[in-house]
């Protein structure tokens, strides 16, 4: 929870910091946020590899926490540098003093930002896997507790994120950016100390060493070797099968799978030799096929990642222009609206097993109610509804702007309640409750046994690449529709009264719909592991 509190303490309101103290345009800031978020969500793959192959989960968590503290500490320092930069400051007509950021501040800011991305990439997969290691599968009660571990992890995550949106975003907007970044740093220091205090009570699972030949204990090497062997034997005619002394109980149940037959070439050798390194085992080939089957599903979820990236960027920029006063003195921070998605996720996850599954079970006659892919697909459908509603709300906002003659007043407040944005946040929350948890279960369950930790990281890459695609998409649209220096009528105008975010949302509806159709097509033909 501390890690998510700290991560979202940085990311939730990041676009406001980039367009405020750092003085970036809306489009540039959105590109930077999406690029950073995308890379941050790809980093867990590196973190899982380091934990599984080198440091182990415990040491990886300690190193990642230390890097986290260093990164947020430097970020806090860069925010305070604004106060010390007095040259080149200008005073606006509203008596507001604006100081451009120094080069040192910008460099330090982005260095610390990507250091945080590296740290969370090492921390996320390790802490989840290490937590699951604390349950003994042979113990009945602990085995039952482990089955709900990931579900309650997500509830705790959403609770931490909600707390971030309700507290840190207000502190950052109303008090101080330095204080808003400094609090997450203190939280991570406390979390690391608390984690270390429990060292002697943890269960540590031994890592299998490569002492049995043929690369056992090196799952990445073994699976990579299958593709290399299959490529080398592309023209080889089957003359000998590389069935080693592996017992039948080690052969996967779906051995008869007829998919990706070209990988069976890895079982062949020219002379029928059974020497070590000459051929791959059956289980290695089946593991490689399993991973290859995941690729179409993985790719068809990228569009979901694009939608997932909108709340901390464009949704927040929408909210900044709207009426946000709850009382005469209290103004709701635009970034805090994301808490409605988190609350929706928490409520929905708590109700899922008790309400959704029984209803689905009565309809489908399946014990689980719906399959993992059906759960993911349902969430993707709700994400399409989310951007559909967002487009309608944005069109309404632009109509009100024209009606009240606010087009040339970029700093004006649109007489439209920020509550209009709640439906899109709620729909995204329902979407995440289905898709995010579904992706976690799917990639963990379907990955080969020795790559379960990597499976926990892999689902994040669908979101990460979606974030990067969002950044690229915004950049391309920015250039095609006018560029940042051409005029104010392009889609991502710095004047929020003249932009056309509704066009962008309609584009996302189209892209997401096509991606959803592809997902349904691949999901229908998918064969689950061990079936």
Short mmCIF file of C-alpha atoms in Angstrom, two decimals:
data_model
loop_
_atom_site.label_atom_id
_atom_site.label_comp_id
_atom_site.label_asym_id
_atom_site.label_seq_id
_atom_site.Cartn_x
_atom_site.Cartn_y
_atom_site.Cartn_z
CA UNK A 1 0.00 0.00 0.00
CA UNK A 2 2.87 2.38 0.80
CA UNK A 3 4.39 1.86 -2.64
CA UNK A 4 1.12 2.60 -4.44
CA UNK A 5 0.49 5.61 -2.20
CA UNK A 6 3.93 6.95 -3.12
CA UNK A 7 3.72 6.12 -6.83
CA UNK A 8 0.32 7.73 -7.29
CA UNK A 9 1.41 10.60 -5.09
CA UNK A 10 3.79 11.41 -7.93
CA UNK A 11 1.76 10.34 -10.97
CA UNK A 12 -1.81 11.40 -10.09
CA UNK A 13 -1.21 15.14 -10.42
CA UNK A 14 1.89 15.02 -12.60
CA UNK A 15 0.32 16.77 -15.58
CA UNK A 16 -0.59 19.75 -13.38
CA UNK A 17 3.04 20.06 -12.27
CA UNK A 18 4.31 19.85 -15.86
CA UNK A 19 1.89 22.48 -17.15
CA UNK A 20 2.32 24.60 -14.02
CA UNK A 21 5.80 24.96 -12.45
CA UNK A 22 7.59 23.44 -15.47
CA UNK A 23 5.56 25.50 -17.97
CA UNK A 24 4.92 22.80 -20.58
CA UNK A 25 2.04 22.86 -23.06
CA UNK A 26 -0.90 20.51 -22.53
CA UNK A 27 0.07 18.24 -25.43
CA UNK A 28 3.75 18.07 -24.42
CA UNK A 29 2.85 17.40 -20.81
CA UNK A 30 0.40 14.64 -21.81
CA UNK A 31 3.08 13.06 -24.02
CA UNK A 32 5.62 13.16 -21.18
CA UNK A 33 3.18 11.71 -18.65
CA UNK A 34 2.13 8.91 -20.99
CA UNK A 35 5.73 8.13 -21.98
CA UNK A 36 6.84 7.97 -18.35
CA UNK A 37 3.81 5.91 -17.29
CA UNK A 38 4.34 3.53 -20.19
CA UNK A 39 8.00 2.95 -19.37
CA UNK A 40 7.12 2.59 -15.68
CA UNK A 41 4.65 -0.16 -16.53
CA UNK A 42 7.21 -1.99 -18.68
CA UNK A 43 9.81 -1.95 -15.91
CA UNK A 44 8.17 -4.78 -13.89
CA UNK A 45 9.39 -7.21 -16.56
CA UNK A 46 12.95 -6.16 -15.79
CA UNK A 47 12.22 -6.27 -12.07
CA UNK A 48 10.77 -9.80 -12.28
CA UNK A 49 13.79 -10.97 -14.28
CA UNK A 50 16.21 -9.52 -11.73
CA UNK A 51 14.29 -11.04 -8.81
CA UNK A 52 13.93 -14.50 -10.36
CA UNK A 53 17.43 -14.76 -11.82
CA UNK A 54 19.75 -12.78 -9.55
CA UNK A 55 18.76 -11.05 -6.30
CA UNK A 56 15.73 -12.98 -5.13
CA UNK A 57 12.47 -11.31 -4.12
CA UNK A 58 13.46 -10.14 -0.64
CA UNK A 59 16.67 -8.40 -1.70
CA UNK A 60 14.95 -6.93 -4.76
CA UNK A 61 12.29 -5.36 -2.52
CA UNK A 62 14.96 -3.82 -0.28
CA UNK A 63 16.96 -2.43 -3.22
CA UNK A 64 13.81 -1.15 -4.93
CA UNK A 65 12.65 0.61 -1.74
CA UNK A 66 16.03 2.32 -1.38
CA UNK A 67 15.87 3.50 -5.01
CA UNK A 68 12.31 4.69 -4.41
CA UNK A 69 13.38 6.81 -1.44
CA UNK A 70 16.29 8.27 -3.43
CA UNK A 71 14.09 9.04 -6.44
CA UNK A 72 11.28 10.74 -4.51
CA UNK A 73 13.83 12.57 -2.38
CA UNK A 74 15.47 14.05 -5.49
CA UNK A 75 12.02 14.86 -6.91
CA UNK A 76 11.18 16.77 -3.73
CA UNK A 77 14.46 18.66 -4.01
CA UNK A 78 13.71 19.63 -7.62
CA UNK A 79 10.31 20.99 -6.56
CA UNK A 80 11.89 23.17 -3.86
CA UNK A 81 14.39 24.55 -6.38
CA UNK A 82 11.54 26.62 -7.83
CA UNK A 83 11.49 28.71 -4.68
CA UNK A 84 15.17 29.55 -5.02
CA UNK A 85 14.93 30.61 -8.67
CA UNK A 86 14.22 34.34 -8.58
CA UNK A 87 15.81 35.57 -11.83
CA UNK A 88 13.70 35.96 -14.96
CA UNK A 89 10.50 35.94 -12.90
CA UNK A 90 7.53 37.85 -14.27
CA UNK A 91 4.43 39.23 -12.58
CA UNK A 92 1.13 38.84 -14.41
CA UNK A 93 -1.75 41.31 -14.46
CA UNK A 94 -3.34 39.28 -11.66
CA UNK A 95 -0.27 39.88 -9.44
CA UNK A 96 0.82 36.25 -9.84
CA UNK A 97 4.58 35.72 -9.97
CA UNK A 98 5.71 33.19 -12.59
CA UNK A 99 9.28 31.89 -12.61
CA UNK A 100 10.54 29.70 -15.47
CA UNK A 101 12.24 26.49 -14.29
CA UNK A 102 16.02 26.34 -14.32
CA UNK A 103 17.83 23.76 -16.44
CA UNK A 104 19.08 22.07 -13.27
CA UNK A 105 15.54 21.75 -11.97
CA UNK A 106 14.27 20.18 -15.21
CA UNK A 107 17.19 17.71 -15.44
CA UNK A 108 16.89 16.73 -11.78
CA UNK A 109 13.12 16.37 -12.11
CA UNK A 110 13.18 13.98 -15.07
CA UNK A 111 16.15 12.01 -13.70
CA UNK A 112 14.33 11.41 -10.42
CA UNK A 113 11.09 10.64 -12.26
CA UNK A 114 12.65 7.80 -14.26
CA UNK A 115 14.53 6.56 -11.20
CA UNK A 116 11.13 6.17 -9.55
CA UNK A 117 9.93 4.26 -12.64
CA UNK A 118 12.85 1.82 -12.27
CA UNK A 119 12.24 1.42 -8.53
CA UNK A 120 8.53 0.65 -8.85
CA UNK A 121 9.30 -1.79 -11.67
CA UNK A 122 11.50 -3.79 -9.30
CA UNK A 123 9.12 -3.41 -6.36
CA UNK A 124 5.68 -4.30 -7.78
CA UNK A 125 6.19 -7.89 -9.03
CA UNK A 126 8.51 -8.80 -6.17
CA UNK A 127 6.25 -7.64 -3.33
CA UNK A 128 3.21 -9.46 -4.75
CA UNK A 129 5.12 -12.69 -5.34
CA UNK A 130 6.88 -12.45 -1.96
CA UNK A 131 3.51 -11.94 -0.28
CA UNK A 132 2.12 -15.03 -2.00
CA UNK A 133 5.19 -16.99 -0.84
CA UNK A 134 4.09 -16.50 2.77
CA UNK A 135 1.17 -18.92 2.29
CA UNK A 136 1.75 -22.66 2.61
CA UNK A 137 -0.09 -24.54 -0.15
CA UNK A 138 -0.01 -27.76 1.89
CA UNK A 139 -1.92 -26.10 4.74
CA UNK A 140 -5.67 -26.07 4.08
CA UNK A 141 -6.48 -22.76 5.76
CA UNK A 142 -3.47 -20.97 4.27
CA UNK A 143 -4.26 -22.34 0.84
CA UNK A 144 -7.77 -20.85 1.07
CA UNK A 145 -6.34 -17.53 2.25
CA UNK A 146 -3.91 -17.45 -0.67
CA UNK A 147 -6.77 -17.82 -3.15
CA UNK A 148 -8.11 -14.39 -2.13
CA UNK A 149 -4.69 -12.78 -1.65
CA UNK A 150 -4.55 -10.95 -5.00
CA UNK A 151 -8.17 -9.81 -4.74
CA UNK A 152 -7.56 -8.15 -1.37
CA UNK A 153 -4.23 -6.80 -2.58
CA UNK A 154 -6.17 -4.89 -5.21
CA UNK A 155 -8.61 -3.62 -2.58
CA UNK A 156 -5.70 -2.38 -0.46
CA UNK A 157 -4.13 -0.82 -3.53
CA UNK A 158 -7.30 1.09 -4.34
CA UNK A 159 -7.58 2.25 -0.73
CA UNK A 160 -4.03 3.66 -0.89
CA UNK A 161 -4.70 5.31 -4.25
CA UNK A 162 -7.94 6.86 -2.97
CA UNK A 163 -6.09 8.26 0.05
CA UNK A 164 -3.54 9.74 -2.34
CA UNK A 165 -6.18 11.45 -4.47
CA UNK A 166 -7.98 12.89 -1.45
CA UNK A 167 -4.91 14.21 0.39
CA UNK A 168 -1.78 14.65 -1.71
CA UNK A 169 -3.48 16.22 -4.73
CA UNK A 170 -5.00 18.87 -2.44
CA UNK A 171 -1.64 19.52 -0.77
CA UNK A 172 0.10 19.81 -4.15
CA UNK A 173 -2.53 22.13 -5.64
CA UNK A 174 -3.20 24.30 -2.59
CA UNK A 175 -0.11 24.21 -0.36
CA UNK A 176 3.23 23.11 -1.79
CA UNK A 177 4.57 20.77 -4.46
CA UNK A 178 7.64 20.12 -2.35
CA UNK A 179 5.48 19.02 0.59
CA UNK A 180 3.25 17.01 -1.73
CA UNK A 181 6.26 15.04 -3.00
CA UNK A 182 8.00 14.90 0.38
CA UNK A 183 5.20 13.03 2.17
CA UNK A 184 5.45 9.97 -0.16
CA UNK A 185 9.20 9.93 0.52
CA UNK A 186 8.58 9.73 4.27
CA UNK A 187 5.96 7.02 3.75
CA UNK A 188 8.45 4.87 1.79
CA UNK A 189 11.10 5.31 4.51
CA UNK A 190 8.59 4.12 7.11
CA UNK A 191 7.51 1.20 4.88
CA UNK A 192 11.11 0.03 4.34
CA UNK A 193 11.86 0.11 8.07
CA UNK A 194 8.63 -1.79 8.81
CA UNK A 195 9.45 -4.39 6.14
CA UNK A 196 12.96 -4.95 7.52
CA UNK A 197 11.63 -5.42 11.06
CA UNK A 198 9.77 -8.53 9.89
CA UNK A 199 12.79 -10.15 8.23
CA UNK A 200 13.12 -13.04 10.68
CA UNK A 201 9.44 -13.96 10.40
CA UNK A 202 9.29 -14.32 6.61
CA UNK A 203 9.24 -17.54 4.61
CA UNK A 204 11.93 -17.69 1.96
CA UNK A 205 11.55 -20.03 -0.99
CA UNK A 206 14.77 -21.53 -2.29
CA UNK A 207 15.70 -20.89 -5.91
CA UNK A 208 16.46 -23.87 -8.13
CA UNK A 209 20.03 -23.73 -9.33
CA UNK A 210 21.19 -24.81 -12.70
CA UNK A 211 22.65 -28.04 -11.46
CA UNK A 212 20.64 -30.60 -13.36
CA UNK A 213 21.83 -29.87 -16.83
CA UNK A 214 20.08 -28.59 -19.87
CA UNK A 215 19.51 -25.15 -18.41
CA UNK A 216 17.04 -26.06 -15.70
CA UNK A 217 16.52 -23.15 -13.37
CA UNK A 218 16.90 -20.75 -16.31
CA UNK A 219 13.40 -20.55 -17.78
CA UNK A 220 14.18 -17.60 -20.06
CA UNK A 221 17.17 -19.44 -21.53
CA UNK A 222 15.28 -22.70 -21.97
CA UNK A 223 12.31 -21.14 -23.74
CA UNK A 224 14.54 -18.93 -25.85
CA UNK A 225 16.48 -22.04 -26.87
CA UNK A 226 13.28 -23.57 -28.28
CA UNK A 227 12.84 -20.72 -30.77
CA UNK A 228 16.53 -20.85 -31.73
CA UNK A 229 16.49 -24.63 -32.25
CA UNK A 230 13.24 -24.46 -34.22
CA UNK A 231 14.71 -21.76 -36.47
CA UNK A 232 17.90 -23.77 -37.05
CA UNK A 233 15.90 -26.91 -37.86
CA UNK A 234 13.42 -25.09 -40.10
CA UNK A 235 14.23 -27.31 -43.12
CA UNK A 236 14.96 -30.45 -41.13
CA UNK A 237 12.95 -33.57 -41.92
CA UNK A 238 11.82 -35.49 -38.87
CA UNK A 239 14.26 -38.35 -38.42
CA UNK A 240 14.53 -38.50 -34.68
CA UNK A 241 12.52 -37.12 -31.84
CA UNK A 242 14.22 -35.50 -28.92
CA UNK A 243 12.23 -37.30 -26.26
CA UNK A 244 14.59 -37.55 -23.38
CA UNK A 245 14.08 -39.50 -20.19
CA UNK A 246 11.49 -37.06 -18.98
CA UNK A 247 8.70 -38.92 -17.21
CA UNK A 248 5.14 -38.61 -18.41
CA UNK A 249 4.09 -36.72 -15.30
CA UNK A 250 6.35 -33.86 -16.37
CA UNK A 251 4.69 -33.62 -19.79
CA UNK A 252 2.00 -30.98 -19.95
CA UNK A 253 -1.60 -32.15 -20.35
CA UNK A 254 -2.04 -30.25 -23.61
CA UNK A 255 0.79 -32.14 -25.30
CA UNK A 256 -1.49 -32.99 -28.19
CA UNK A 257 -1.96 -29.34 -29.09
CA UNK A 258 -1.76 -28.82 -32.82
CA UNK A 259 -0.95 -25.11 -32.57
CA UNK A 260 2.41 -23.69 -33.62
CA UNK A 261 3.65 -26.97 -35.10
CA UNK A 262 6.78 -25.24 -36.37
CA UNK A 263 8.11 -25.20 -32.81
CA UNK A 264 8.11 -29.02 -32.86
CA UNK A 265 11.25 -28.66 -35.00
CA UNK A 266 13.08 -27.97 -31.73
CA UNK A 267 12.51 -31.65 -30.87
CA UNK A 268 14.49 -32.82 -33.90
CA UNK A 269 18.17 -33.47 -34.59
CA UNK A 270 19.93 -34.42 -37.79
CA UNK A 271 21.57 -37.58 -36.43
CA UNK A 272 19.08 -38.60 -33.76
CA UNK A 273 21.58 -37.69 -31.07
CA UNK A 274 20.30 -37.41 -27.50
CA UNK A 275 23.35 -35.52 -26.27
CA UNK A 276 22.82 -32.54 -24.01
CA UNK A 277 22.08 -29.40 -25.96
CA UNK A 278 21.19 -31.22 -29.18
CA UNK A 279 17.41 -31.19 -28.74
CA UNK A 280 14.79 -29.51 -26.56
CA UNK A 281 12.49 -31.39 -24.22
CA UNK A 282 8.76 -31.74 -24.79
CA UNK A 283 7.89 -29.56 -21.80
CA UNK A 284 10.22 -26.81 -23.06
CA UNK A 285 8.46 -26.79 -26.44
CA UNK A 286 5.04 -26.77 -24.78
CA UNK A 287 6.08 -23.87 -22.54
CA UNK A 288 7.20 -21.94 -25.62
CA UNK A 289 3.86 -22.63 -27.29
CA UNK A 290 2.05 -21.44 -24.18
CA UNK A 291 3.85 -18.10 -24.28
CA UNK A 292 3.25 -17.73 -28.02
CA UNK A 293 -0.49 -18.30 -27.50
CA UNK A 294 -0.54 -15.33 -25.13
CA UNK A 295 0.82 -12.87 -27.71
CA UNK A 296 -2.44 -12.16 -29.64
CA UNK A 297 -4.37 -11.63 -26.38
CA UNK A 298 -1.56 -9.42 -25.09
CA UNK A 299 -1.53 -7.26 -28.23
CA UNK A 300 -5.31 -6.88 -28.37
CA UNK A 301 -5.27 -5.26 -24.90
CA UNK A 302 -3.03 -2.34 -25.92
CA UNK A 303 -6.01 -0.12 -26.78
CA UNK A 304 -7.32 -0.66 -23.26
CA UNK A 305 -4.01 0.74 -22.02
CA UNK A 306 -4.61 3.90 -24.08
CA UNK A 307 -7.97 4.46 -22.39
CA UNK A 308 -6.47 3.59 -19.00
CA UNK A 309 -3.93 6.42 -19.40
CA UNK A 310 -6.48 9.22 -19.83
CA UNK A 311 -7.61 9.98 -16.20
CA UNK A 312 -4.30 11.45 -14.96
CA UNK A 313 -3.86 13.45 -18.18
CA UNK A 314 -6.76 14.63 -20.32
CA UNK A 315 -9.56 13.82 -17.86
CA UNK A 316 -7.73 15.92 -15.27
CA UNK A 317 -7.24 18.82 -17.72
CA UNK A 318 -10.99 18.73 -18.41
CA UNK A 319 -11.75 18.99 -14.71
CA UNK A 320 -9.41 21.96 -14.23
CA UNK A 321 -11.66 24.14 -16.41
CA UNK A 322 -14.93 23.25 -14.67
CA UNK A 323 -16.75 24.45 -11.55
CA UNK A 324 -15.10 22.60 -8.63
CA UNK A 325 -16.18 24.52 -5.53
CA UNK A 326 -18.06 22.35 -3.02
CA UNK A 327 -18.39 25.24 -0.56
CA UNK A 328 -17.52 28.90 -0.86
CA UNK A 329 -13.97 28.15 0.32
CA UNK A 330 -13.20 24.55 -0.62
CA UNK A 331 -12.33 23.66 -4.21
CA UNK A 332 -12.05 20.00 -5.22
CA UNK A 333 -8.65 19.25 -6.86
CA UNK A 334 -9.27 18.00 -10.40
CA UNK A 335 -6.89 15.07 -9.92
CA UNK A 336 -8.83 13.87 -6.87
CA UNK A 337 -11.72 12.87 -9.14
CA UNK A 338 -9.69 9.76 -9.93
CA UNK A 339 -10.57 8.58 -6.43
CA UNK A 340 -14.08 7.81 -7.68
CA UNK A 341 -12.58 5.15 -9.97
CA UNK A 342 -10.63 3.68 -7.05
CA UNK A 343 -13.68 3.62 -4.78
CA UNK A 344 -15.69 1.96 -7.55
CA UNK A 345 -13.00 -0.71 -7.92
CA UNK A 346 -12.95 -1.39 -4.17
CA UNK A 347 -16.73 -1.72 -3.92
CA UNK A 348 -16.97 -3.84 -7.05
CA UNK A 349 -14.17 -6.21 -6.03
CA UNK A 350 -15.80 -6.73 -2.65
CA UNK A 351 -19.12 -7.55 -4.35
CA UNK A 352 -17.69 -9.57 -7.23
CA UNK A 353 -17.45 -12.98 -5.51
CA UNK A 354 -20.72 -12.53 -3.61
CA UNK A 355 -22.91 -11.04 -6.32
CA UNK A 356 -21.42 -11.12 -9.82
CA UNK A 357 -20.08 -14.69 -9.75
CA UNK A 358 -23.32 -16.33 -8.43
CA UNK A 359 -25.39 -14.53 -11.08
CA UNK A 360 -22.93 -15.45 -13.83
CA UNK A 361 -22.77 -19.04 -12.53
CA UNK A 362 -26.54 -19.36 -12.82
CA UNK A 363 -26.35 -18.23 -16.45
CA UNK A 364 -23.20 -20.02 -17.66
CA UNK A 365 -23.37 -23.13 -15.42
CA UNK A 366 -19.65 -22.71 -14.76
CA UNK A 367 -18.11 -22.86 -11.28
CA UNK A 368 -16.14 -19.65 -11.84
CA UNK A 369 -19.14 -17.88 -13.34
CA UNK A 370 -17.17 -16.46 -16.24
CA UNK A 371 -13.77 -17.34 -17.64
CA UNK A 372 -10.71 -15.14 -17.22
CA UNK A 373 -10.91 -13.97 -20.85
CA UNK A 374 -14.62 -13.20 -20.49
CA UNK A 375 -13.81 -11.11 -17.43
CA UNK A 376 -11.13 -9.19 -19.35
CA UNK A 377 -13.44 -8.70 -22.33
CA UNK A 378 -16.24 -7.36 -20.13
CA UNK A 379 -13.86 -4.76 -18.73
CA UNK A 380 -12.73 -3.72 -22.21
CA UNK A 381 -16.38 -3.20 -23.18
CA UNK A 382 -16.88 -0.88 -20.19
CA UNK A 383 -13.73 1.06 -21.20
CA UNK A 384 -15.36 1.75 -24.58
CA UNK A 385 -18.44 3.07 -22.78
CA UNK A 386 -16.11 5.23 -20.67
CA UNK A 387 -14.57 7.12 -23.61
CA UNK A 388 -17.96 7.25 -25.34
CA UNK A 389 -19.41 9.09 -22.34
CA UNK A 390 -16.25 11.24 -22.09
CA UNK A 391 -16.76 12.37 -25.69
CA UNK A 392 -20.37 13.36 -25.01
CA UNK A 393 -19.43 15.28 -21.85
CA UNK A 394 -16.61 17.11 -23.63
CA UNK A 395 -18.93 18.10 -26.47
CA UNK A 396 -21.36 19.48 -23.89
CA UNK A 397 -18.53 21.43 -22.23
CA UNK A 398 -17.53 23.02 -25.55
CA UNK A 399 -21.15 23.96 -26.28
CA UNK A 400 -21.42 25.75 -22.92
CA UNK A 401 -18.13 27.57 -23.62
CA UNK A 402 -19.53 28.94 -26.89
CA UNK A 403 -22.88 29.73 -25.30
CA UNK A 404 -21.28 31.92 -22.61
CA UNK A 405 -18.66 33.46 -24.91
CA UNK A 406 -15.63 32.00 -23.11
CA UNK A 407 -13.72 30.88 -26.21
CA UNK A 408 -11.05 33.57 -25.88
CA UNK A 409 -10.80 33.36 -22.08
CA UNK A 410 -8.45 30.41 -21.38
CA UNK A 411 -8.36 31.04 -17.62
CA UNK A 412 -12.12 31.30 -17.19
CA UNK A 413 -14.15 28.72 -15.29
CA UNK A 414 -16.78 26.96 -17.38
CA UNK A 415 -20.21 27.18 -15.67
CA UNK A 416 -20.51 23.41 -15.66
CA UNK A 417 -20.20 21.23 -12.57
CA UNK A 418 -17.23 18.88 -12.42
CA UNK A 419 -19.76 16.20 -11.42
CA UNK A 420 -20.41 15.78 -15.15
CA UNK A 421 -17.12 13.87 -15.27
CA UNK A 422 -18.12 11.32 -12.62
CA UNK A 423 -19.84 8.84 -15.01
CA UNK A 424 -16.67 8.35 -17.06
CA UNK A 425 -14.61 7.81 -13.90
CA UNK A 426 -17.16 5.32 -12.54
CA UNK A 427 -17.28 3.40 -15.83
CA UNK A 428 -13.50 3.22 -15.87
CA UNK A 429 -13.57 1.92 -12.29
CA UNK A 430 -15.93 -0.91 -13.26
CA UNK A 431 -13.73 -1.59 -16.27
CA UNK A 432 -10.62 -1.87 -14.11
CA UNK A 433 -12.36 -4.18 -11.63
CA UNK A 434 -12.99 -6.60 -14.47
CA UNK A 435 -9.94 -6.15 -16.69
CA UNK A 436 -7.04 -5.42 -14.33
CA UNK A 437 -7.82 -8.29 -11.96
CA UNK A 438 -8.63 -10.50 -14.94
CA UNK A 439 -5.28 -9.72 -16.58
CA UNK A 440 -3.46 -10.49 -13.31
CA UNK A 441 -5.16 -13.87 -12.99
CA UNK A 442 -4.83 -14.71 -16.68
CA UNK A 443 -1.13 -14.01 -17.12
CA UNK A 444 -0.23 -15.56 -13.77
CA UNK A 445 -2.26 -18.70 -14.42
CA UNK A 446 -1.30 -19.18 -18.07
CA UNK A 447 2.44 -18.61 -17.79
CA UNK A 448 4.72 -21.67 -17.44
CA UNK A 449 5.31 -22.79 -13.85
CA UNK A 450 8.81 -21.31 -13.64
CA UNK A 451 7.66 -17.91 -14.91
CA UNK A 452 4.84 -17.13 -12.50
CA UNK A 453 6.63 -14.03 -11.19
CA UNK A 454 7.07 -12.79 -14.73
CA UNK A 455 3.37 -13.41 -15.30
CA UNK A 456 2.57 -10.93 -12.53
CA UNK A 457 4.68 -8.36 -14.36
CA UNK A 458 3.50 -9.17 -17.87
CA UNK A 459 -0.04 -7.86 -17.45
CA UNK A 460 1.39 -4.43 -16.64
CA UNK A 461 3.12 -4.32 -20.02
CA UNK A 462 -0.26 -4.26 -21.76
CA UNK A 463 -0.99 -1.05 -19.86
CA UNK A 464 2.54 0.26 -20.32
CA UNK A 465 2.59 -0.15 -24.07
CA UNK A 466 -0.89 1.35 -24.18
CA UNK A 467 0.46 4.42 -22.36
CA UNK A 468 3.33 4.69 -24.86
CA UNK A 469 0.92 4.34 -27.78
CA UNK A 470 -1.20 7.11 -26.25
CA UNK A 471 1.88 9.33 -26.15
CA UNK A 472 2.69 8.57 -29.80
CA UNK A 473 -0.94 9.08 -30.82
CA UNK A 474 -1.12 12.49 -29.14
CA UNK A 475 2.17 13.52 -30.74
CA UNK A 476 1.01 12.53 -34.23
CA UNK A 477 -2.38 14.20 -33.83
CA UNK A 478 -0.68 17.34 -32.49
CA UNK A 479 1.40 17.61 -35.66
CA UNK A 480 -1.41 16.71 -38.06
CA UNK A 481 -3.96 19.12 -36.56
CA UNK A 482 -1.76 22.19 -36.36
CA UNK A 483 1.21 21.73 -34.05
CA UNK A 484 1.88 23.57 -30.82
CA UNK A 485 2.99 26.79 -32.49
CA UNK A 486 0.59 27.02 -35.42
CA UNK A 487 -2.77 28.05 -33.97
CA UNK A 488 -5.12 27.42 -31.08
CA UNK A 489 -7.69 25.33 -32.94
CA UNK A 490 -5.97 21.94 -32.91
CA UNK A 491 -7.23 19.08 -30.75
CA UNK A 492 -4.84 19.67 -27.82
CA UNK A 493 -4.78 23.45 -27.75
CA UNK A 494 -3.14 25.15 -24.77
CA UNK A 495 -6.36 27.15 -24.63
CA UNK A 496 -8.75 24.56 -23.11
CA UNK A 497 -11.68 26.57 -24.47
CA UNK A 498 -10.64 25.95 -28.08
CA UNK A 499 -9.37 22.37 -28.08
CA UNK A 500 -11.22 19.33 -29.40
CA UNK A 501 -10.70 16.58 -26.88
CA UNK A 502 -14.07 15.21 -27.98
CA UNK A 503 -12.54 14.32 -31.37
CA UNK A 504 -9.76 12.44 -29.60
CA UNK A 505 -12.26 10.55 -27.44
CA UNK A 506 -14.29 9.58 -30.51
CA UNK A 507 -11.07 8.29 -32.08
CA UNK A 508 -10.45 6.19 -28.97
CA UNK A 509 -13.98 4.78 -29.24
CA UNK A 510 -13.20 3.61 -32.77
CA UNK A 511 -9.76 2.21 -31.93
CA UNK A 512 -11.05 0.47 -28.80
CA UNK A 513 -13.97 -1.06 -30.68
CA UNK A 514 -11.68 -2.53 -33.34
CA UNK A 515 -9.32 -3.80 -30.65
CA UNK A 516 -12.25 -5.34 -28.77
CA UNK A 517 -13.35 -7.16 -31.92
CA UNK A 518 -9.82 -8.54 -32.32
CA UNK A 519 -9.77 -9.59 -28.66
CA UNK A 520 -13.06 -11.49 -29.01
CA UNK A 521 -11.74 -13.24 -32.14
CA UNK A 522 -8.51 -14.39 -30.46
CA UNK A 523 -10.25 -15.25 -27.18
CA UNK A 524 -12.65 -17.62 -28.95
CA UNK A 525 -9.73 -19.59 -30.39
CA UNK A 526 -7.62 -19.57 -27.23
CA UNK A 527 -6.82 -22.90 -25.55
CA UNK A 528 -6.26 -22.60 -21.82
CA UNK A 529 -3.13 -24.11 -20.33
CA UNK A 530 -3.65 -27.55 -18.75
CA UNK A 531 -6.89 -28.09 -20.64
#
